[in-house]
């Protein structure tokens, strides 16, 4: 539905250790899935070959390595990710304005004109709650993701990033702070009939799409489905109904 705006895209988190298991899954899912997320788990075992294998199969790749380092190092890492053919790359917004600007410049400098991948900033990890955030920021008062997430999203936007990763519960706050064109990538998604697993702040695909997510990231509900292609199609159908 997505408020009459862009359609919400499904990204399947390819959370496998062995590249062959990941590719068997991609084969089984067929054309029901276009976008895949390669995280640190698969990347540490298979490296750039994982990206190349997905690109060879005509898939879009979100390289979810959440870079967080000095600007020069992040810029070099982003340049390599772009050369690998990633369609979406992320860094931590907490790395700061200069780091994010260096990432955007490196992506632009290493992409053909008009083909720069989406640059996405991680705001506050969905595994962190107010208590963890208060602890890591050394606050005396309680500090909540509902304050820090839109703050970091705005910083990311000012730094030239295309969008952020955040929980579905923060979509309205980010839209108010950053406007309708900012790209929202939303994990922590669970279809109504599936297991919650270790996710805490979840929403269904339909709810997240209705709130205006541009991309939803789904792992286990599709990876563990008896028929992954059917599960992916059901999620996509739910988002446009
Ligand atoms: O299996 P599940 O749907 O919970 O997988 C969600 C995926 O999204 C995992 O790859 C996880 O690492 C990732 N992710 C997340 N929360 C974030 C950022 C990424 O769940 N804040």
Tab-separated table of C-alpha atoms and ligand atoms in Angstrom:
chain	number	residue	atom	x	y	z
A	1	UNK	CA	0.000	0.000	0.000
A	2	UNK	CA	2.733	2.454	1.088
A	3	UNK	CA	0.561	5.605	1.310
A	4	UNK	CA	0.082	5.687	-2.494
A	5	UNK	CA	3.853	6.215	-2.873
A	6	UNK	CA	6.564	3.813	-4.026
A	7	UNK	CA	5.963	0.099	-3.703
A	8	UNK	CA	7.676	-1.551	-0.748
A	9	UNK	CA	10.422	-3.951	-1.888
A	10	UNK	CA	11.252	-7.222	-0.153
A	11	UNK	CA	14.909	-7.898	0.728
A	12	UNK	CA	15.626	-11.447	1.893
A	13	UNK	CA	18.481	-11.693	4.422
A	14	UNK	CA	20.708	-14.458	3.054
A	15	UNK	CA	21.841	-15.552	6.516
A	16	UNK	CA	23.809	-18.684	5.595
A	17	UNK	CA	27.408	-19.565	6.404
A	18	UNK	CA	28.109	-21.654	3.300
A	19	UNK	CA	27.870	-19.949	-0.079
A	20	UNK	CA	26.520	-23.139	-1.665
A	21	UNK	CA	23.620	-23.246	0.824
A	22	UNK	CA	22.872	-19.602	0.001
A	23	UNK	CA	22.951	-20.287	-3.749
A	24	UNK	CA	20.728	-23.359	-3.375
A	25	UNK	CA	18.232	-21.119	-1.587
A	26	UNK	CA	18.435	-18.469	-4.342
A	27	UNK	CA	17.802	-21.203	-6.915
A	28	UNK	CA	14.769	-22.487	-4.984
A	29	UNK	CA	13.320	-19.003	-4.474
A	30	UNK	CA	13.663	-18.261	-8.218
A	31	UNK	CA	12.129	-15.009	-9.391
A	32	UNK	CA	10.044	-14.583	-6.228
A	33	UNK	CA	12.997	-12.656	-4.720
A	34	UNK	CA	14.991	-9.895	-6.463
A	35	UNK	CA	16.850	-8.295	-3.543
A	36	UNK	CA	19.179	-10.208	-1.195
A	37	UNK	CA	21.073	-8.982	1.839
A	38	UNK	CA	24.602	-10.312	2.371
A	39	UNK	CA	25.596	-9.787	6.003
A	40	UNK	CA	28.844	-10.246	7.905
A	41	UNK	CA	28.153	-13.977	8.417
A	42	UNK	CA	28.108	-14.929	4.722
A	43	UNK	CA	30.676	-12.283	3.774
A	44	UNK	CA	33.203	-13.567	6.337
A	45	UNK	CA	32.914	-17.070	4.940
A	46	UNK	CA	32.607	-16.395	1.200
A	47	UNK	CA	33.789	-12.803	0.643
A	48	UNK	CA	33.281	-10.928	-2.650
A	49	UNK	CA	32.467	-14.244	-4.390
A	50	UNK	CA	29.062	-14.127	-2.666
A	51	UNK	CA	28.295	-10.754	-4.236
A	52	UNK	CA	29.574	-11.890	-7.650
A	53	UNK	CA	27.469	-15.069	-7.538
A	54	UNK	CA	24.270	-13.123	-6.834
A	55	UNK	CA	25.015	-10.509	-9.481
A	56	UNK	CA	25.662	-13.321	-12.000
A	57	UNK	CA	22.133	-14.550	-11.225
A	58	UNK	CA	20.644	-11.103	-11.920
A	59	UNK	CA	19.937	-10.288	-8.274
A	60	UNK	CA	20.203	-6.965	-6.428
A	61	UNK	CA	22.601	-6.993	-3.482
A	62	UNK	CA	22.415	-5.117	-0.180
A	63	UNK	CA	25.911	-5.485	1.321
A	64	UNK	CA	25.140	-5.190	5.042
A	65	UNK	CA	28.603	-4.781	6.569
A	66	UNK	CA	27.719	-1.691	8.669
A	67	UNK	CA	31.036	0.130	8.230
A	68	UNK	CA	32.171	2.182	11.256
A	69	UNK	CA	35.747	3.473	11.127
A	70	UNK	CA	37.751	6.602	10.339
A	71	UNK	CA	36.546	8.391	7.170
A	72	UNK	CA	39.534	7.333	5.025
A	73	UNK	CA	39.095	3.639	5.846
A	74	UNK	CA	35.328	3.707	5.349
A	75	UNK	CA	35.763	5.488	2.014
A	76	UNK	CA	38.151	2.741	0.813
A	77	UNK	CA	35.816	-0.017	1.978
A	78	UNK	CA	32.809	1.609	0.285
A	79	UNK	CA	34.807	2.004	-2.944
A	80	UNK	CA	35.545	-1.749	-2.933
A	81	UNK	CA	31.893	-2.573	-2.194
A	82	UNK	CA	30.838	-0.436	-5.157
A	83	UNK	CA	33.395	-2.106	-7.447
A	84	UNK	CA	32.005	-5.488	-6.344
A	85	UNK	CA	28.636	-4.426	-7.729
A	86	UNK	CA	26.660	-3.922	-4.510
A	87	UNK	CA	23.373	-2.058	-5.099
A	88	UNK	CA	23.021	-0.927	-1.474
A	89	UNK	CA	25.778	-0.395	1.110
A	90	UNK	CA	25.527	0.679	4.738
A	91	UNK	CA	27.596	2.473	7.379
A	92	UNK	CA	26.844	3.487	10.974
A	93	UNK	CA	25.406	7.004	11.309
A	94	UNK	CA	27.263	7.200	14.656
A	95	UNK	CA	30.510	7.313	12.654
A	96	UNK	CA	29.639	10.971	12.075
A	97	UNK	CA	29.106	13.514	9.335
A	98	UNK	CA	32.641	13.436	7.910
A	99	UNK	CA	32.651	9.645	7.725
A	100	UNK	CA	29.273	9.532	5.972
A	101	UNK	CA	30.263	12.274	3.519
A	102	UNK	CA	33.441	10.329	2.703
A	103	UNK	CA	31.329	7.204	2.088
A	104	UNK	CA	28.974	9.047	-0.274
A	105	UNK	CA	31.877	10.595	-2.196
A	106	UNK	CA	33.676	7.248	-2.512
A	107	UNK	CA	30.498	5.622	-3.831
A	108	UNK	CA	29.931	8.393	-6.383
A	109	UNK	CA	33.589	8.431	-7.493
A	110	UNK	CA	33.579	4.697	-8.138
A	111	UNK	CA	30.208	4.343	-9.879
A	112	UNK	CA	29.263	4.931	-13.495
A	113	UNK	CA	27.272	8.183	-13.870
A	114	UNK	CA	23.761	7.823	-12.454
A	115	UNK	CA	24.442	4.301	-11.133
A	116	UNK	CA	25.623	4.990	-7.584
A	117	UNK	CA	24.386	2.353	-5.126
A	118	UNK	CA	22.068	3.416	-2.320
A	119	UNK	CA	24.031	4.588	0.727
A	120	UNK	CA	22.187	3.710	3.921
A	121	UNK	CA	23.020	4.599	7.539
A	122	UNK	CA	22.321	2.352	10.515
A	123	UNK	CA	20.746	4.472	13.257
A	124	UNK	CA	20.267	2.543	16.526
A	125	UNK	CA	20.463	-1.242	16.271
A	126	UNK	CA	17.058	-2.793	16.917
A	127	UNK	CA	18.724	-5.031	19.518
A	128	UNK	CA	19.358	-1.899	21.637
A	129	UNK	CA	16.706	-0.488	23.939
A	130	UNK	CA	16.599	2.685	26.062
A	131	UNK	CA	18.707	1.088	28.833
A	132	UNK	CA	21.526	0.088	26.434
A	133	UNK	CA	21.431	3.460	24.700
A	134	UNK	CA	21.588	5.328	28.021
A	135	UNK	CA	24.573	3.182	29.019
A	136	UNK	CA	26.623	3.624	25.823
A	137	UNK	CA	25.969	7.376	25.662
A	138	UNK	CA	26.811	7.818	29.395
A	139	UNK	CA	23.600	9.749	30.021
A	140	UNK	CA	22.304	10.384	33.487
A	141	UNK	CA	18.746	10.668	32.175
A	142	UNK	CA	16.978	7.958	30.183
A	143	UNK	CA	17.763	8.280	26.494
A	144	UNK	CA	15.393	6.573	24.091
A	145	UNK	CA	15.709	5.370	20.485
A	146	UNK	CA	12.647	7.525	19.679
A	147	UNK	CA	14.857	10.602	20.283
A	148	UNK	CA	18.201	9.315	19.002
A	149	UNK	CA	16.971	7.562	15.817
A	150	UNK	CA	15.395	10.658	14.153
A	151	UNK	CA	18.405	12.728	15.282
A	152	UNK	CA	20.845	10.332	13.568
A	153	UNK	CA	18.560	10.036	10.527
A	154	UNK	CA	18.641	13.817	10.077
A	155	UNK	CA	22.445	13.822	10.433
A	156	UNK	CA	22.638	11.058	7.815
A	157	UNK	CA	20.443	13.023	5.432
A	158	UNK	CA	22.518	16.193	5.897
A	159	UNK	CA	25.632	14.118	5.147
A	160	UNK	CA	24.231	13.057	1.770
A	161	UNK	CA	23.104	9.538	2.683
A	162	UNK	CA	20.072	8.183	0.818
A	163	UNK	CA	18.331	6.667	3.819
A	164	UNK	CA	18.550	4.694	7.042
A	165	UNK	CA	17.985	1.298	8.601
A	166	UNK	CA	15.548	1.579	11.508
A	167	UNK	CA	12.741	-0.255	13.250
A	168	UNK	CA	9.223	0.058	11.844
A	169	UNK	CA	8.239	1.786	15.091
A	170	UNK	CA	10.368	4.802	14.119
A	171	UNK	CA	9.065	5.266	10.550
A	172	UNK	CA	6.743	8.189	11.404
A	173	UNK	CA	9.446	10.004	13.422
A	174	UNK	CA	11.998	9.648	10.606
A	175	UNK	CA	9.512	10.730	7.935
A	176	UNK	CA	8.780	13.894	9.988
A	177	UNK	CA	12.494	14.622	10.396
A	178	UNK	CA	13.704	13.676	6.899
A	179	UNK	CA	10.746	13.821	4.501
A	180	UNK	CA	9.119	11.422	2.083
A	181	UNK	CA	12.052	10.804	-0.257
A	182	UNK	CA	14.416	9.452	2.384
A	183	UNK	CA	14.827	5.681	1.915
A	184	UNK	CA	13.679	3.566	4.872
A	185	UNK	CA	15.026	0.017	5.180
A	186	UNK	CA	13.133	-1.872	7.863
A	187	UNK	CA	14.146	-5.196	9.504
A	188	UNK	CA	12.296	-6.867	12.398
A	189	UNK	CA	9.431	-7.950	10.141
A	190	UNK	CA	7.235	-10.918	10.933
A	191	UNK	CA	4.164	-12.117	9.000
A	192	UNK	CA	1.262	-12.547	11.453
A	193	UNK	CA	1.493	-16.363	11.497
A	194	UNK	CA	5.275	-16.733	11.904
A	195	UNK	CA	7.591	-17.156	14.886
A	196	UNK	CA	8.992	-13.987	16.527
A	197	UNK	CA	12.446	-15.630	17.095
A	198	UNK	CA	14.838	-13.171	18.816
A	199	UNK	CA	13.323	-10.006	17.288
A	200	UNK	CA	11.694	-7.729	19.854
A	201	UNK	CA	10.085	-4.746	18.116
A	202	UNK	CA	8.330	-6.355	15.200
A	203	UNK	CA	5.696	-5.424	12.648
A	204	UNK	CA	3.938	-7.367	9.915
A	205	UNK	CA	4.845	-6.734	6.252
A	206	UNK	CA	1.436	-5.130	5.689
A	207	UNK	CA	1.840	-2.724	8.636
A	208	UNK	CA	5.380	-1.734	7.641
A	209	UNK	CA	4.330	-1.141	4.014
A	210	UNK	CA	1.312	0.899	5.104
A	211	UNK	CA	3.576	3.037	7.293
A	212	UNK	CA	5.772	3.813	4.278
A	213	UNK	CA	8.774	1.444	4.440
A	214	UNK	CA	10.682	1.492	1.138
A	215	UNK	CA	12.335	-1.873	1.808
A	216	UNK	CA	11.578	-4.549	4.374
A	217	UNK	CA	14.279	-7.040	5.379
A	218	UNK	CA	13.047	-10.562	6.143
A	219	UNK	CA	15.204	-13.534	7.085
A	220	UNK	CA	13.949	-16.589	8.917
A	221	UNK	CA	10.255	-16.406	7.946
A	222	UNK	CA	11.365	-16.936	4.319
A	223	UNK	CA	14.610	-18.903	4.850
A	224	UNK	CA	12.893	-21.507	7.021
A	225	UNK	CA	9.652	-21.737	5.061
A	226	UNK	CA	8.828	-25.141	3.572
A	227	UNK	CA	8.257	-23.324	0.278
A	228	UNK	CA	10.429	-20.160	0.245
A	229	UNK	CA	9.089	-18.887	-3.092
A	230	UNK	CA	5.527	-19.163	-1.816
A	231	UNK	CA	6.461	-17.408	1.449
A	232	UNK	CA	8.158	-14.547	-0.422
A	233	UNK	CA	5.201	-14.146	-2.796
A	234	UNK	CA	2.773	-14.156	0.141
A	235	UNK	CA	4.745	-11.346	1.821
A	236	UNK	CA	4.772	-9.302	-1.381
A	237	UNK	CA	1.039	-9.872	-1.936
A	238	UNK	CA	0.308	-8.855	1.664
A	239	UNK	CA	2.153	-5.546	1.137
A	240	UNK	CA	0.070	-4.451	-1.828
A	241	UNK	CA	-3.329	-5.676	-0.577
B	1	LIG	O1	15.541	-13.649	10.524
B	1	LIG	P1	15.223	-12.174	10.647
B	1	LIG	O2	14.044	-11.741	9.786
B	1	LIG	O3	15.081	-11.732	12.075
B	1	LIG	O4	16.515	-11.458	10.031
B	1	LIG	C1	16.650	-10.071	10.011
B	1	LIG	C2	17.926	-9.695	9.335
B	1	LIG	O5	18.056	-8.278	9.429
B	1	LIG	C3	19.179	-10.290	9.947
B	1	LIG	O6	20.117	-10.494	8.890
B	1	LIG	C4	19.672	-9.227	10.890
B	1	LIG	O7	21.069	-9.264	11.055
B	1	LIG	C5	19.246	-7.966	10.150
B	1	LIG	N1	19.063	-6.782	10.973
B	1	LIG	C6	18.169	-6.711	12.021
B	1	LIG	N2	18.075	-5.558	12.767
B	1	LIG	C7	18.826	-4.503	12.463
B	1	LIG	C8	19.706	-4.567	11.387
B	1	LIG	C9	19.797	-5.740	10.653
B	1	LIG	O8	17.440	-7.644	12.302
B	1	LIG	N3	18.707	-3.382	13.148
